[in-house]
PDB file of C-alpha atoms in Angstrom:
ATOM      1  CA  MET Y   1       7.064  22.095  -8.194  1.00 88.00           C
ATOM      2  CA  PHE Y   2       8.361  25.564  -7.639  1.00 89.00           C
ATOM      3  CA  VAL Y   3       5.446  27.347  -9.308  1.00 89.00           C
ATOM      4  CA  ASP Y   4       2.862  25.120  -7.512  1.00 89.00           C
ATOM      5  CA  SER Y   5       4.627  25.734  -4.163  1.00 89.00           C
ATOM      6  CA  LEU Y   6       4.208  29.537  -4.771  1.00 88.00           C
ATOM      7  CA  LYS Y   7       0.469  28.981  -5.274  1.00 87.00           C
ATOM      8  CA  LEU Y   8      -0.222  27.180  -2.007  1.00 85.00           C
ATOM      9  CA  PRO Y   9      -2.703  26.853  -0.359  1.00 81.00           C
ATOM     10  CA  ALA Y  10      -4.724  26.781  -3.597  1.00 83.00           C
ATOM     11  CA  LYS Y  11      -6.512  23.406  -3.829  1.00 82.00           C
ATOM     12  CA  GLN Y  12      -5.233  22.575  -7.378  1.00 87.00           C
ATOM     13  CA  ALA Y  13      -1.642  23.307  -6.536  1.00 87.00           C
ATOM     14  CA  MET Y  14      -1.931  21.321  -3.282  1.00 86.00           C
ATOM     15  CA  PHE Y  15      -3.158  18.270  -5.093  1.00 85.00           C
ATOM     16  CA  ARG Y  16      -0.619  18.535  -7.848  1.00 89.00           C
ATOM     17  CA  LEU Y  17       2.184  18.756  -5.291  1.00 89.00           C
ATOM     18  CA  ASN Y  18       0.721  15.807  -3.402  1.00 87.00           C
ATOM     19  CA  ARG Y  19       1.250  13.612  -6.489  1.00 90.00           C
ATOM     20  CA  ILE Y  20       4.937  14.296  -6.537  1.00 91.00           C
ATOM     21  CA  GLY Y  21       7.177  11.585  -5.040  1.00 92.00           C
ATOM     22  CA  MET Y  22       8.954  11.948  -1.859  1.00 93.00           C
ATOM     23  CA  ASP Y  23      12.325  11.585  -3.521  1.00 93.00           C
ATOM     24  CA  PHE Y  24      11.752  14.795  -5.651  1.00 95.00           C
ATOM     25  CA  THR Y  25      10.369  16.641  -2.546  1.00 95.00           C
ATOM     26  CA  VAL Y  26      13.601  15.820  -0.529  1.00 95.00           C
ATOM     27  CA  LEU Y  27      15.786  16.820  -3.469  1.00 95.00           C
ATOM     28  CA  TYR Y  28      13.705  20.090  -3.733  1.00 95.00           C
ATOM     29  CA  MET Y  29      14.351  20.722  -0.084  1.00 94.00           C
ATOM     30  CA  PHE Y  30      18.111  20.269  -0.466  1.00 93.00           C
ATOM     31  CA  ILE Y  31      18.088  22.694  -3.392  1.00 93.00           C
ATOM     32  CA  LEU Y  32      16.101  25.177  -1.286  1.00 92.00           C
ATOM     33  CA  MET Y  33      18.636  24.858   1.571  1.00 92.00           C
ATOM     34  CA  VAL Y  34      21.477  25.664  -0.958  1.00 92.00           C
ATOM     35  CA  VAL Y  35      19.604  28.812  -1.994  1.00 90.00           C
ATOM     36  CA  VAL Y  36      19.111  29.756   1.797  1.00 87.00           C
ATOM     37  CA  SER Y  37      22.778  29.129   2.427  1.00 88.00           C
ATOM     38  CA  VAL Y  38      24.021  31.595  -0.314  1.00 87.00           C
ATOM     39  CA  PRO Y  39      23.954  34.762   1.892  1.00 86.00           C
ATOM     40  CA  SER Y  40      25.771  33.069   4.793  1.00 84.00           C
ATOM     41  CA  PHE Y  41      28.331  31.588   2.355  1.00 85.00           C
ATOM     42  CA  THR Y  42      29.083  34.925   0.735  1.00 84.00           C
ATOM     43  CA  ASN Y  43      29.307  36.673   4.157  1.00 81.00           C
ATOM     44  CA  ARG Y  44      31.658  34.025   5.529  1.00 79.00           C
ATOM     45  CA  LEU Y  45      33.767  34.099   2.403  1.00 79.00           C
ATOM     46  CA  GLN Y  46      34.074  37.986   2.543  1.00 78.00           C
ATOM     47  CA  ASP Y  47      34.867  38.076   6.259  1.00 74.00           C
ATOM     48  CA  VAL Y  48      38.312  39.298   6.697  1.00 65.00           C
ATOM     49  CA  ASP Y  49      38.916  37.654  10.028  1.00 71.00           C
ATOM     50  CA  GLY Y  50      36.948  34.471   9.284  1.00 65.00           C
ATOM     51  CA  PRO Y  51      38.034  31.103   8.056  1.00 60.00           C
ATOM     52  CA  GLY Y  52      37.300  31.932   4.429  1.00 58.00           C
ATOM     53  CA  ASN Y  53      40.225  34.301   4.277  1.00 65.00           C
ATOM     54  CA  SER Y  54      42.876  31.905   5.484  1.00 71.00           C
ATOM     55  CA  MET Y  55      41.667  28.587   3.926  1.00 75.00           C
ATOM     56  CA  ASN Y  56      41.957  27.078   0.548  1.00 81.00           C
ATOM     57  CA  LEU Y  57      38.605  27.368  -1.318  1.00 80.00           C
ATOM     58  CA  LEU Y  58      38.169  23.581  -1.399  1.00 87.00           C
ATOM     59  CA  PHE Y  59      38.741  23.320   2.331  1.00 86.00           C
ATOM     60  CA  PHE Y  60      36.436  26.296   2.912  1.00 84.00           C
ATOM     61  CA  LEU Y  61      33.628  24.463   0.928  1.00 87.00           C
ATOM     62  CA  ILE Y  62      34.124  21.368   3.005  1.00 89.00           C
ATOM     63  CA  TYR Y  63      34.203  23.378   6.206  1.00 86.00           C
ATOM     64  CA  PHE Y  64      31.050  25.356   5.192  1.00 87.00           C
ATOM     65  CA  PHE Y  65      29.190  22.130   4.282  1.00 90.00           C
ATOM     66  CA  ILE Y  66      30.108  20.385   7.592  1.00 90.00           C
ATOM     67  CA  PHE Y  67      29.612  23.186   9.991  1.00 87.00           C
ATOM     68  CA  TYR Y  68      26.868  25.232   8.344  1.00 86.00           C
ATOM     69  CA  TYR Y  69      24.858  23.566   5.539  1.00 89.00           C
ATOM     70  CA  LEU Y  70      24.563  20.090   7.211  1.00 92.00           C
ATOM     71  CA  PRO Y  71      23.305  21.395  10.655  1.00 91.00           C
ATOM     72  CA  LEU Y  72      21.067  23.874   9.103  1.00 87.00           C
ATOM     73  CA  THR Y  73      19.525  21.268   6.965  1.00 90.00           C
ATOM     74  CA  ILE Y  74      19.047  18.918   9.914  1.00 92.00           C
ATOM     75  CA  MET Y  75      17.364  21.691  11.835  1.00 90.00           C
ATOM     76  CA  VAL Y  76      15.083  22.662   9.023  1.00 89.00           C
ATOM     77  CA  PHE Y  77      14.127  18.870   8.558  1.00 92.00           C
ATOM     78  CA  LEU Y  78      13.267  18.714  12.275  1.00 93.00           C
ATOM     79  CA  PHE Y  79      11.224  21.805  12.103  1.00 91.00           C
ATOM     80  CA  ILE Y  80       9.343  20.417   9.056  1.00 92.00           C
ATOM     81  CA  SER Y  81       8.710  17.205  10.876  1.00 94.00           C
ATOM     82  CA  LEU Y  82       7.492  19.086  13.982  1.00 93.00           C
ATOM     83  CA  ILE Y  83       5.033  21.140  11.909  1.00 93.00           C
ATOM     84  CA  ALA Y  84       3.796  18.075  10.075  1.00 93.00           C
ATOM     85  CA  TYR Y  85       3.403  16.222  13.434  1.00 94.00           C
ATOM     86  CA  LEU Y  86       1.431  19.158  14.803  1.00 93.00           C
ATOM     87  CA  GLY Y  87      -0.603  19.215  11.638  1.00 92.00           C
ATOM     88  CA  THR Y  88      -1.362  15.479  12.023  1.00 93.00           C
ATOM     89  CA  GLY Y  89      -2.796  16.086  15.444  1.00 92.00           C
ATOM     90  CA  LEU Y  90      -4.899  19.009  14.163  1.00 92.00           C
ATOM     91  CA  ALA Y  91      -6.148  16.956  11.265  1.00 91.00           C
ATOM     92  CA  LYS Y  92      -7.303  14.201  13.603  1.00 90.00           C
ATOM     93  CA  PHE Y  93      -9.028  16.806  15.799  1.00 90.00           C
ATOM     94  CA  LEU Y  94     -10.751  18.234  12.705  1.00 88.00           C
ATOM     95  CA  TRP Y  95     -11.548  14.781  11.289  1.00 87.00           C
ATOM     96  CA  ARG Y  96      -9.661  15.304   8.008  1.00 87.00           C
ATOM     97  CA  LYS Y  97      -8.251  12.604   5.810  1.00 82.00           C
ATOM     98  CA  ILE Y  98      -4.591  13.620   5.671  1.00 87.00           C
ATOM     99  CA  ARG Y  99      -1.542  11.645   6.859  1.00 89.00           C
ATOM    100  CA  PHE Y 100       1.743  12.697   8.242  1.00 93.00           C
ATOM    101  CA  SER Y 101       3.667  11.841   5.016  1.00 92.00           C
ATOM    102  CA  ILE Y 102       1.323  14.170   2.986  1.00 91.00           C
ATOM    103  CA  LEU Y 103       1.610  17.015   5.537  1.00 93.00           C
ATOM    104  CA  TRP Y 104       5.409  16.530   5.568  1.00 94.00           C
ATOM    105  CA  LYS Y 105       5.602  16.788   1.840  1.00 94.00           C
ATOM    106  CA  LEU Y 106       3.324  19.912   1.750  1.00 92.00           C
ATOM    107  CA  THR Y 107       5.207  21.548   4.553  1.00 93.00           C
ATOM    108  CA  VAL Y 108       8.380  21.334   2.504  1.00 93.00           C
ATOM    109  CA  TYR Y 109       6.634  23.206  -0.298  1.00 94.00           C
ATOM    110  CA  THR Y 110       5.266  25.851   2.077  1.00 93.00           C
ATOM    111  CA  THR Y 111       8.778  26.799   2.911  1.00 91.00           C
ATOM    112  CA  THR Y 112       9.480  28.151  -0.595  1.00 92.00           C
ATOM    113  CA  ILE Y 113       8.351  31.753  -0.087  1.00 91.00           C
ATOM    114  CA  PRO Y 114       9.940  32.268   3.339  1.00 90.00           C
ATOM    115  CA  PHE Y 115      13.295  30.765   2.360  1.00 89.00           C
ATOM    116  CA  ILE Y 116      13.422  32.930  -0.842  1.00 91.00           C
ATOM    117  CA  LEU Y 117      12.561  36.046   1.151  1.00 89.00           C
ATOM    118  CA  TYR Y 118      15.285  35.034   3.694  1.00 87.00           C
ATOM    119  CA  MET Y 119      17.775  34.607   0.878  1.00 89.00           C
ATOM    120  CA  ALA Y 120      16.912  37.917  -0.684  1.00 90.00           C
ATOM    121  CA  ALA Y 121      16.994  39.790   2.639  1.00 89.00           C
ATOM    122  CA  GLY Y 122      20.234  38.032   3.655  1.00 85.00           C
ATOM    123  CA  LEU Y 123      21.971  39.293   0.495  1.00 87.00           C
ATOM    124  CA  ILE Y 124      20.992  42.894   1.295  1.00 89.00           C
ATOM    125  CA  PHE Y 125      21.747  42.886   5.074  1.00 84.00           C
ATOM    126  CA  PRO Y 126      23.008  40.189   7.468  1.00 79.00           C
ATOM    127  CA  LEU Y 127      20.335  38.020   9.035  1.00 77.00           C
ATOM    128  CA  GLY Y 128      20.761  35.399  11.754  1.00 75.00           C
ATOM    129  CA  ASP Y 129      19.557  31.883  11.301  1.00 66.00           C
ATOM    130  CA  LEU Y 130      16.944  32.497  14.025  1.00 76.00           C
ATOM    131  CA  TRP Y 131      14.873  34.279  11.284  1.00 77.00           C
ATOM    132  CA  LEU Y 132      14.385  31.007   9.587  1.00 68.00           C
ATOM    133  CA  SER Y 133      12.538  29.584  12.638  1.00 73.00           C
ATOM    134  CA  VAL Y 134      10.452  32.698  12.598  1.00 77.00           C
ATOM    135  CA  PHE Y 135       9.559  32.111   8.942  1.00 78.00           C
ATOM    136  CA  MET Y 136       8.488  28.609   9.841  1.00 79.00           C
ATOM    137  CA  ILE Y 137       5.445  30.177  11.484  1.00 86.00           C
ATOM    138  CA  TYR Y 138       4.338  31.062   7.919  1.00 89.00           C
ATOM    139  CA  SER Y 139       4.578  27.346   7.121  1.00 89.00           C
ATOM    140  CA  LEU Y 140       2.554  26.419  10.139  1.00 89.00           C
ATOM    141  CA  VAL Y 141      -0.281  28.836   9.201  1.00 91.00           C
ATOM    142  CA  LEU Y 142      -0.334  27.495   5.611  1.00 91.00           C
ATOM    143  CA  ILE Y 143      -0.482  23.932   6.932  1.00 91.00           C
ATOM    144  CA  LEU Y 144      -3.528  24.895   8.914  1.00 91.00           C
ATOM    145  CA  LYS Y 145      -5.165  26.273   5.857  1.00 90.00           C
ATOM    146  CA  ILE Y 146      -4.225  23.170   3.840  1.00 89.00           C
ATOM    147  CA  ILE Y 147      -5.721  20.817   6.521  1.00 89.00           C
ATOM    148  CA  THR Y 148      -9.095  22.651   6.266  1.00 88.00           C
ATOM    149  CA  VAL Y 149      -9.192  22.178   2.518  1.00 84.00           C
ATOM    150  CA  TYR Y 150      -8.934  18.337   2.740  1.00 79.00           C
ATOM    151  CA  PRO Y 151     -12.144  16.487   2.927  1.00 75.00           C
ATOM    152  CA  LYS Y 152     -13.575  15.153   6.230  1.00 78.00           C
ATOM    153  CA  ARG Y 153     -13.386  11.571   7.312  1.00 72.00           C
ATOM    154  CA  LYS Y 154     -16.535   9.548   6.977  1.00 73.00           C
ATOM    155  CA  LYS Y 155     -17.991   8.782  10.399  1.00 68.00           C
ATOM    156  CA  ARG Y 156     -17.886   5.078  11.344  1.00 62.00           C
ATOM    157  CA  THR Y 157     -20.998   3.460  12.480  1.00 53.00           C
TER     158      THR Y 157
END
Protein backbone atom coordinates (compact mmCIF):
# COMPACT_ATOMS: atom_id res chain seq x y z
CA MET A 1 0.00 0.00 0.00
CA PHE A 2 2.74 2.41 0.99
CA VAL A 3 4.82 1.91 -2.17
CA ASP A 4 1.77 2.15 -4.43
CA SER A 5 0.61 5.30 -2.67
CA LEU A 6 3.99 6.87 -3.45
CA LYS A 7 3.50 6.04 -7.13
CA LEU A 8 0.14 7.79 -7.48
CA PRO A 9 -1.31 8.96 -9.94
CA ALA A 10 0.22 6.11 -11.99
CA LYS A 11 -2.55 3.99 -13.49
CA GLN A 12 -1.29 0.60 -12.26
CA ALA A 13 -0.75 1.83 -8.71
CA MET A 14 -4.19 3.42 -8.69
CA PHE A 15 -5.94 0.22 -9.75
CA ARG A 16 -3.94 -1.89 -7.25
CA LEU A 17 -4.88 0.48 -4.43
CA ASN A 18 -8.50 0.39 -5.55
CA ARG A 19 -8.60 -3.38 -4.92
CA ILE A 20 -7.54 -2.96 -1.27
CA GLY A 21 -10.39 -3.20 1.21
CA MET A 22 -11.73 -0.18 3.05
CA ASP A 23 -10.75 -1.70 6.41
CA PHE A 24 -7.06 -1.75 5.46
CA THR A 25 -7.37 1.77 4.05
CA VAL A 26 -8.76 3.12 7.33
CA LEU A 27 -6.06 1.27 9.29
CA TYR A 28 -3.45 2.77 6.96
CA MET A 29 -4.89 6.22 7.63
CA PHE A 30 -4.70 5.73 11.41
CA ILE A 31 -1.06 4.64 11.07
CA LEU A 32 -0.31 7.71 8.93
CA MET A 33 -1.91 9.89 11.59
CA VAL A 34 0.37 8.36 14.24
CA VAL A 35 3.35 9.21 12.03
CA VAL A 36 2.07 12.77 11.59
CA SER A 37 1.60 13.13 15.34
CA VAL A 38 5.20 12.23 16.23
CA PRO A 39 6.64 15.78 15.94
CA SER A 40 3.86 17.29 18.02
CA PHE A 41 4.16 14.52 20.58
CA THR A 42 7.90 15.06 20.99
CA ASN A 43 7.49 18.85 21.14
CA ARG A 44 4.84 18.62 23.84
CA LEU A 45 6.87 16.08 25.77
CA GLN A 46 9.97 18.31 25.70
CA ASP A 47 8.09 21.51 26.53
CA VAL A 48 9.24 22.66 29.97
CA ASP A 49 6.05 24.57 30.77
CA GLY A 50 3.66 22.12 29.09
CA PRO A 51 1.63 19.25 30.50
CA GLY A 52 4.28 16.69 29.52
CA ASN A 53 6.59 17.94 32.23
CA SER A 54 4.18 17.71 35.14
CA MET A 55 2.19 14.59 34.20
CA ASN A 56 2.83 10.92 34.56
CA LEU A 57 3.73 9.41 31.13
CA LEU A 58 0.60 7.26 31.02
CA PHE A 59 -1.66 10.25 31.73
CA PHE A 60 0.26 12.30 29.19
CA LEU A 61 -0.36 9.61 26.54
CA ILE A 62 -4.08 9.64 27.34
CA TYR A 63 -4.12 13.44 27.32
CA PHE A 64 -2.30 13.54 23.99
CA PHE A 65 -4.63 10.97 22.45
CA ILE A 66 -7.82 12.74 23.58
CA PHE A 67 -6.82 16.34 22.97
CA TYR A 68 -4.49 16.07 19.96
CA TYR A 69 -4.57 12.77 18.05
CA LEU A 70 -8.33 12.27 18.09
CA PRO A 71 -9.31 15.81 16.96
CA LEU A 72 -6.56 15.80 14.34
CA THR A 73 -7.75 12.47 12.99
CA ILE A 74 -11.35 13.69 12.84
CA MET A 75 -10.29 16.83 10.96
CA VAL A 76 -8.22 14.83 8.47
CA PHE A 77 -11.10 12.41 7.87
CA LEU A 78 -13.39 15.39 7.25
CA PHE A 79 -10.88 16.90 4.81
CA ILE A 80 -10.58 13.57 3.00
CA SER A 81 -14.35 13.29 2.76
CA LEU A 82 -14.61 16.85 1.46
CA ILE A 83 -11.98 16.23 -1.21
CA ALA A 84 -13.70 12.98 -2.24
CA TYR A 85 -17.06 14.78 -2.38
CA LEU A 86 -15.60 17.53 -4.58
CA GLY A 87 -14.02 14.82 -6.72
CA THR A 88 -17.38 13.08 -7.10
CA GLY A 89 -18.91 16.26 -8.45
CA LEU A 90 -16.02 16.74 -10.84
CA ALA A 91 -16.24 13.10 -11.96
CA LYS A 92 -19.93 13.54 -12.78
CA PHE A 93 -19.13 16.72 -14.68
CA LEU A 94 -16.41 14.90 -16.68
CA TRP A 95 -18.58 11.78 -17.19
CA ARG A 96 -16.16 9.45 -15.39
CA LYS A 97 -17.04 6.08 -13.85
CA ILE A 98 -15.81 6.65 -10.32
CA ARG A 99 -17.79 6.63 -7.09
CA PHE A 100 -17.36 8.43 -3.77
CA SER A 101 -16.05 5.33 -1.98
CA ILE A 102 -13.28 4.84 -4.54
CA LEU A 103 -12.37 8.52 -4.44
CA TRP A 104 -12.33 8.49 -0.63
CA LYS A 105 -10.01 5.49 -0.60
CA LEU A 106 -7.67 6.99 -3.18
CA THR A 107 -7.66 10.34 -1.37
CA VAL A 108 -6.36 8.57 1.74
CA TYR A 109 -3.46 7.20 -0.28
CA THR A 110 -2.69 10.60 -1.81
CA THR A 111 -2.00 11.97 1.66
CA THR A 112 1.08 9.74 2.14
CA ILE A 113 3.68 12.07 0.65
CA PRO A 114 2.39 15.30 2.26
CA PHE A 115 2.08 13.65 5.67
CA ILE A 116 5.59 12.21 5.54
CA LEU A 117 6.94 15.61 4.47
CA TYR A 118 5.03 17.23 7.34
CA MET A 119 6.47 14.73 9.80
CA ALA A 120 10.03 15.20 8.55
CA ALA A 121 9.77 19.00 8.56
CA GLY A 122 8.06 18.95 11.96
CA LEU A 123 10.98 17.07 13.48
CA ILE A 124 13.41 19.71 12.20
CA PHE A 125 11.46 22.88 13.06
CA PRO A 126 8.04 23.50 14.64
CA LEU A 127 5.08 23.50 12.26
CA GLY A 128 1.49 24.34 13.01
CA ASP A 129 -1.33 21.97 12.19
CA LEU A 130 -2.53 24.49 9.60
CA TRP A 131 0.19 23.16 7.32
CA LEU A 132 -1.70 19.87 7.11
CA SER A 133 -4.61 21.66 5.45
CA VAL A 134 -2.19 23.30 3.01
CA PHE A 135 -0.82 19.86 2.16
CA MET A 136 -4.38 18.70 1.43
CA ILE A 137 -4.24 20.88 -1.71
CA TYR A 138 -1.69 18.36 -3.01
CA SER A 139 -4.26 15.60 -2.49
CA LEU A 140 -6.91 17.60 -4.33
CA VAL A 141 -4.63 18.07 -7.32
CA LEU A 142 -3.79 14.35 -7.37
CA ILE A 143 -7.47 13.43 -7.18
CA LEU A 144 -8.12 15.64 -10.19
CA LYS A 145 -5.43 13.73 -12.10
CA ILE A 146 -6.82 10.39 -10.93
CA ILE A 147 -10.33 11.27 -12.11
CA THR A 148 -9.08 12.01 -15.60
CA VAL A 149 -7.42 8.56 -15.77
CA TYR A 150 -10.69 6.71 -15.12
CA PRO A 151 -12.69 5.73 -18.19
CA LYS A 152 -15.65 7.79 -19.32
CA ARG A 153 -19.23 6.63 -18.82
CA LYS A 154 -21.07 5.22 -21.76
CA LYS A 155 -23.73 7.60 -23.02
CA ARG A 156 -27.28 6.40 -22.48
CA THR A 157 -29.53 6.37 -25.46
